[in-house]
């Protein structure tokens, strides 16, 4: 059973907050990009997923990633590319559409098409990571019609120029996700928890030496949305969502972690994450997180610097978690740069 909140209404948000759920005037930097992200996990069916759509105004190019996975399921994934003429609040890329009628209200997520089959191993088959048309992996017919309904006020990251190579603004939410998913003719009724974020600004994935991003949801316990990055020194922001009426005390002010890994064959500079233990402190207290990695999906970006291949290697991982003893599920990014992978 998922929890609901009668105390939060998006219409009560002040205008200077509500505007951040809509598109923003683009900056002058050609790397400026605006993106939306959604995730969910339905513990009854053991299925979760995440997707994102981003758009670069300077090039008119848009891209998406679309993933369905679970501890006992094949990882289904595709990254696709498209183009657009102008920024609009409703976004569409390669069969996937996000739409909303009210700022920070319900968002509808729709998809119809194929996803690559990345197998049922812990690490997704790398052949499945690209567009369906170019993948050597088998593909599966998938469609879904999901609704994200926020249950807590959005958390807007504090302004800080140290984030300038990753974003100008960033907003996190948690809520209910309901609807249907059909995979290869089998339909699943979804009733779970999910996360949403919205970012805009320069997105330079090679700027951080390392980063940790956590999107954790739970049917009955604390939920977490946070990002930390080593940009010549660690910087972090985010929130722990408990009481919907919680104010500034939900902001994360302290974080320590231990990550366990195993070697990745042929890539000595990027071990495979296997677990995460963390202490997360807010103005209201400290929360203890334990997580076990059940799936890993690498997100890879390459560039050459003075003839050396550099790869931004982000092990996007699904974790079975507890926070203060409450079970949940998390999408966690274990990211860093690798040379000559």
Coordinates of C-alpha atoms in Angstrom, one line a residue:
X1 CA 0.0 0.0 0.0
X2 CA 1.4 3.4 -0.9
X3 CA 1.0 6.4 1.3
X4 CA -1.0 9.6 0.4
X5 CA -0.9 13.1 1.8
X6 CA -3.9 15.3 2.2
X7 CA -1.8 18.2 3.4
X8 CA 0.1 19.2 0.3
X9 CA -1.5 21.1 -2.7
X10 CA 0.6 22.3 -5.6
X11 CA -1.7 25.3 -6.0
X12 CA -0.5 26.6 -2.6
X13 CA 3.1 27.0 -3.8
X14 CA 4.3 30.6 -4.3
X15 CA 4.8 31.8 -7.9
X16 CA 8.5 32.1 -7.5
X17 CA 8.7 28.4 -6.7
X18 CA 6.0 27.2 -9.1
X19 CA 7.8 28.7 -12.1
X20 CA 10.6 26.2 -11.7
X21 CA 8.4 23.4 -13.0
X22 CA 8.3 25.0 -16.4
X23 CA 11.0 25.6 -19.0
X24 CA 13.6 28.4 -18.3
X25 CA 15.1 31.0 -20.7
X26 CA 18.3 29.3 -22.0
X27 CA 21.7 30.6 -21.2
X28 CA 24.4 31.7 -23.7
X29 CA 26.6 28.7 -23.2
X30 CA 26.1 26.1 -26.0
X31 CA 26.2 23.3 -23.3
X32 CA 23.1 24.7 -21.7
X33 CA 20.5 21.9 -21.3
X34 CA 17.1 21.5 -19.7
X35 CA 16.0 18.1 -18.5
X36 CA 13.3 16.2 -16.6
X37 CA 13.7 12.9 -14.9
X38 CA 11.2 10.4 -13.4
X39 CA 11.6 7.2 -11.5
X40 CA 9.4 4.6 -9.7
X41 CA 9.4 1.3 -7.9
X42 CA 6.4 -1.0 -7.3
X43 CA 7.5 -3.3 -4.5
X44 CA 4.4 -5.6 -5.0
X45 CA 5.5 -6.5 -8.5
X46 CA 9.3 -6.1 -8.1
X47 CA 9.5 -3.7 -11.0
X48 CA 11.0 -0.2 -11.2
X49 CA 12.3 2.1 -13.8
X50 CA 13.5 5.6 -14.7
X51 CA 13.5 7.9 -17.7
X52 CA 14.8 11.3 -18.6
X53 CA 14.4 13.7 -21.5
X54 CA 16.9 16.5 -22.0
X55 CA 17.1 19.3 -24.6
X56 CA 20.0 21.5 -25.8
X57 CA 18.7 24.7 -27.3
X58 CA 21.9 25.6 -29.1
X59 CA 21.8 22.5 -31.3
X60 CA 18.1 21.8 -31.3
X61 CA 18.9 18.2 -30.2
X62 CA 17.1 16.2 -27.6
X63 CA 17.9 12.9 -26.0
X64 CA 16.2 10.4 -23.8
X65 CA 17.0 7.4 -21.6
X66 CA 14.3 4.8 -20.8
X67 CA 14.8 1.9 -18.4
X68 CA 12.7 -0.8 -16.7
X69 CA 14.3 -3.2 -14.3
X70 CA 14.0 -5.1 -11.1
X71 CA 15.9 -7.7 -8.9
X72 CA 14.3 -10.6 -10.7
X73 CA 13.8 -9.1 -14.1
X74 CA 15.7 -8.4 -17.3
X75 CA 17.0 -4.8 -17.6
X76 CA 15.2 -3.2 -20.6
X77 CA 16.9 0.0 -21.8
X78 CA 17.3 2.4 -24.7
X79 CA 18.9 5.8 -25.3
X80 CA 17.4 7.7 -28.2
X81 CA 17.9 11.0 -30.0
X82 CA 15.6 13.5 -31.6
X83 CA 15.3 17.2 -32.5
X84 CA 13.0 20.1 -31.6
X85 CA 12.2 23.6 -32.8
X86 CA 11.5 25.4 -29.5
X87 CA 11.4 24.7 -25.7
X88 CA 7.9 23.7 -24.5
X89 CA 6.6 22.5 -21.2
X90 CA 5.4 19.3 -22.7
X91 CA 8.3 17.2 -24.1
X92 CA 8.5 14.3 -26.5
X93 CA 11.4 12.1 -27.7
X94 CA 11.3 9.0 -29.7
X95 CA 7.9 7.6 -28.5
X96 CA 8.2 9.0 -25.0
X97 CA 6.1 12.0 -23.8
X98 CA 6.0 13.9 -20.5
X99 CA 3.0 16.3 -20.0
X100 CA 1.6 18.3 -17.1
X101 CA -1.3 20.8 -16.7
X102 CA -0.3 22.3 -13.4
X103 CA 3.2 23.3 -12.1
X104 CA 4.4 20.7 -9.6
X105 CA 1.1 18.9 -10.0
X106 CA 0.5 15.5 -11.7
X107 CA 2.8 14.6 -14.6
X108 CA 1.7 12.0 -17.2
X109 CA 4.5 9.7 -18.6
X110 CA 3.7 7.8 -21.8
X111 CA 5.8 5.5 -24.0
X112 CA 5.2 3.1 -26.9
X113 CA 8.0 1.4 -28.7
X114 CA 10.8 -1.0 -28.2
X115 CA 13.5 -1.3 -25.5
X116 CA 16.7 -3.3 -25.7
X117 CA 17.0 -6.4 -23.6
X118 CA 20.1 -6.0 -21.3
X119 CA 19.8 -9.4 -19.7
X120 CA 19.2 -10.6 -16.1
X121 CA 22.8 -10.2 -14.9
X122 CA 23.7 -7.6 -12.3
X123 CA 25.4 -5.5 -14.9
X124 CA 23.4 -4.6 -18.0
X125 CA 24.8 -6.0 -21.3
X126 CA 26.6 -3.0 -22.8
X127 CA 25.2 -3.9 -26.3
X128 CA 21.8 -2.8 -25.0
X129 CA 22.9 0.7 -23.9
X130 CA 22.3 2.6 -27.2
X131 CA 19.4 3.3 -29.6
X132 CA 17.2 0.3 -30.5
X133 CA 18.0 0.7 -34.2
X134 CA 21.7 0.4 -33.6
X135 CA 21.8 -2.2 -30.9
X136 CA 23.0 -5.8 -31.3
X137 CA 20.8 -6.8 -28.4
X138 CA 17.3 -8.3 -28.7
X139 CA 14.5 -5.8 -28.3
X140 CA 11.1 -6.1 -26.6
X141 CA 7.8 -4.3 -27.3
X142 CA 7.0 -2.0 -24.3
X143 CA 4.3 0.6 -23.6
X144 CA 3.3 2.4 -20.5
X145 CA 1.0 5.1 -19.3
X146 CA 2.0 6.3 -15.8
X147 CA 1.1 9.3 -13.6
X148 CA 3.5 10.9 -11.1
X149 CA 1.5 12.6 -8.3
X150 CA 3.7 14.5 -5.8
X151 CA 3.0 14.0 -2.1
X152 CA 5.5 16.6 -0.7
X153 CA 6.4 20.1 -1.7
X154 CA 9.4 20.3 -4.1
X155 CA 12.9 20.8 -2.7
X156 CA 14.7 23.6 -4.6
X157 CA 18.5 23.4 -4.4
X158 CA 20.2 26.3 -2.8
X159 CA 21.9 28.7 -5.2
X160 CA 25.7 28.1 -5.3
X161 CA 28.1 29.1 -8.1
X162 CA 30.2 25.9 -7.4
X163 CA 27.5 23.9 -9.2
X164 CA 27.8 26.0 -12.4
X165 CA 29.4 23.2 -14.5
X166 CA 26.5 20.8 -13.6
X167 CA 23.4 23.0 -13.4
X168 CA 22.0 26.5 -12.6
X169 CA 18.9 25.1 -10.9
X170 CA 17.8 21.8 -9.7
X171 CA 14.5 20.6 -8.0
X172 CA 13.6 17.3 -6.4
X173 CA 10.2 15.7 -5.6
X174 CA 8.8 12.4 -4.4
X175 CA 5.3 11.0 -4.9
X176 CA 3.0 8.3 -6.0
X177 CA 3.3 6.6 -9.4
X178 CA 0.3 4.7 -10.8
X179 CA -0.8 3.4 -14.1
X180 CA 0.0 0.4 -16.4
X181 CA 3.1 -1.1 -18.1
X182 CA 2.9 -3.6 -20.9
X183 CA 6.0 -5.7 -21.7
X184 CA 5.8 -8.2 -24.6
X185 CA 2.0 -8.4 -24.2
X186 CA 1.8 -8.7 -20.4
X187 CA 0.3 -5.8 -18.5
X188 CA 1.2 -4.8 -15.0
X189 CA -0.9 -2.5 -12.8
X190 CA 1.6 -0.1 -11.2
X191 CA 1.0 1.4 -7.7
X192 CA 4.3 2.5 -6.3
X193 CA 6.5 5.4 -5.1
X194 CA 8.6 7.5 -7.4
X195 CA 10.9 10.5 -7.7
X196 CA 11.2 13.5 -10.1
X197 CA 13.8 16.0 -10.8
X198 CA 14.1 19.0 -13.1
X199 CA 17.5 20.6 -13.9
X200 CA 18.6 23.4 -16.2
X201 CA 21.9 25.0 -17.0
X202 CA 25.3 23.8 -18.2
X203 CA 25.7 20.0 -18.0
X204 CA 29.4 19.1 -18.1
X205 CA 29.7 15.4 -17.0
X206 CA 33.5 15.7 -17.1
X207 CA 33.7 18.5 -14.5
X208 CA 33.4 16.3 -11.3
X209 CA 36.1 13.9 -10.3
X210 CA 33.4 11.9 -8.6
X211 CA 29.8 12.2 -7.7
X212 CA 27.0 10.4 -5.8
X213 CA 23.4 10.9 -6.6
X214 CA 20.6 9.2 -4.6
X215 CA 16.9 8.9 -5.5
X216 CA 15.4 6.6 -2.8
X217 CA 11.7 5.9 -2.3
X218 CA 9.8 3.9 0.3
X219 CA 6.2 2.9 1.0
X220 CA 6.5 3.8 4.7
X221 CA 9.9 5.2 5.6
X222 CA 12.0 8.3 4.9
X223 CA 12.6 9.1 1.2
X224 CA 15.8 10.7 0.0
X225 CA 16.8 12.9 -3.0
X226 CA 20.4 14.2 -3.0
X227 CA 23.5 15.0 -5.1
X228 CA 27.1 15.3 -4.1
X229 CA 30.0 16.1 -6.4
X230 CA 33.7 16.5 -6.1
X231 CA 34.4 19.7 -8.0
X232 CA 37.8 20.4 -6.6
X233 CA 36.2 19.7 -3.2
X234 CA 32.9 18.1 -2.3
X235 CA 29.7 20.0 -2.5
X236 CA 26.2 18.6 -1.8
X237 CA 22.5 19.4 -1.5
X238 CA 19.3 17.5 -1.2
X239 CA 16.5 16.6 1.2
X240 CA 15.0 13.8 3.3
X241 CA 11.3 13.7 2.8
X242 CA 9.3 12.6 5.9
X243 CA 6.4 14.8 7.0
X244 CA 4.9 16.7 4.0
X245 CA 4.7 19.8 6.2
X246 CA 8.5 19.7 7.0
X247 CA 10.2 23.0 6.2
X248 CA 13.9 23.9 5.9
X249 CA 14.9 21.2 8.4
X250 CA 14.5 18.6 5.7
X251 CA 17.6 19.9 3.9
X252 CA 20.7 17.6 4.1
X253 CA 23.5 19.2 6.0
X254 CA 25.8 16.2 6.5
X255 CA 26.7 13.0 4.7
X256 CA 29.2 10.2 5.2
X257 CA 29.4 6.9 3.3
X258 CA 31.1 3.6 2.8
X259 CA 30.9 2.0 -0.7
X260 CA 31.8 -1.6 -1.3
X261 CA 32.9 -2.8 -4.8
X262 CA 34.3 -5.7 -6.8
X263 CA 36.8 -5.4 -9.6
X264 CA 35.4 -4.9 -13.1
X265 CA 37.2 -7.1 -15.6
X266 CA 39.2 -5.2 -18.2
X267 CA 38.4 -1.8 -16.6
X268 CA 40.8 -1.4 -13.6
X269 CA 39.8 2.2 -13.1
X270 CA 36.1 1.6 -12.4
X271 CA 35.1 -1.1 -10.0
X272 CA 31.5 -2.4 -9.9
X273 CA 29.6 -1.1 -6.9
X274 CA 28.0 -3.7 -4.6
X275 CA 26.8 -1.8 -1.6
X276 CA 26.3 1.5 0.1
X277 CA 26.1 2.5 3.8
X278 CA 25.5 6.1 4.7
X279 CA 24.7 8.5 7.5
X280 CA 22.6 11.4 6.3
X281 CA 22.0 14.4 8.6
X282 CA 19.3 17.0 8.3
X283 CA 18.2 19.8 10.7
X284 CA 15.8 17.2 12.2
X285 CA 18.3 14.4 12.9
X286 CA 20.4 11.7 11.3
X287 CA 19.2 8.8 9.1
X288 CA 21.0 5.5 8.6
X289 CA 21.0 4.1 5.0
X290 CA 21.9 0.5 4.1
X291 CA 21.8 -0.6 0.5
X292 CA 22.7 -3.6 -1.6
X293 CA 23.2 -3.3 -5.4
X294 CA 21.0 -5.6 -7.5
X295 CA 21.4 -4.0 -10.9
X296 CA 24.0 -1.8 -12.6
X297 CA 23.5 0.1 -15.9
X298 CA 26.6 2.1 -17.0
X299 CA 25.9 5.5 -18.6
X300 CA 29.0 6.4 -20.6
X301 CA 30.2 9.7 -22.3
X302 CA 33.6 9.9 -24.1
X303 CA 36.0 12.7 -25.1
X304 CA 39.6 13.0 -26.1
X305 CA 42.0 15.4 -24.3
X306 CA 45.5 15.7 -25.8
X307 CA 45.1 12.3 -27.5
X308 CA 43.9 10.6 -24.3
X309 CA 40.5 9.0 -24.2
X310 CA 38.5 10.1 -21.1
X311 CA 35.2 8.4 -20.2
X312 CA 32.6 9.8 -17.8
X313 CA 31.6 6.5 -16.3
X314 CA 28.3 6.6 -14.3
X315 CA 27.3 3.2 -12.8
X316 CA 23.6 3.9 -12.5
X317 CA 22.5 1.3 -9.9
X318 CA 19.3 -0.2 -8.4
X319 CA 19.6 -0.9 -4.7
X320 CA 17.5 -2.7 -2.2
X321 CA 17.6 -0.4 0.8
X322 CA 16.6 0.3 4.4
X323 CA 16.5 3.7 6.0
X324 CA 16.2 3.6 9.7
X325 CA 15.0 0.1 9.3
X326 CA 12.3 0.9 6.7
X327 CA 12.6 -1.0 3.4
X328 CA 12.8 0.9 0.2
X329 CA 14.4 1.0 -3.3
X330 CA 17.0 3.5 -4.6
X331 CA 18.5 4.6 -7.9
X332 CA 22.1 5.6 -7.0
X333 CA 24.8 7.0 -9.3
X334 CA 28.4 5.9 -8.7
X335 CA 30.2 8.1 -11.1
X336 CA 33.7 9.1 -12.0
X337 CA 36.2 9.7 -14.8
X338 CA 38.2 6.9 -16.4
X339 CA 41.2 7.3 -18.7
X340 CA 41.8 4.9 -21.6
X341 CA 39.1 2.4 -20.5

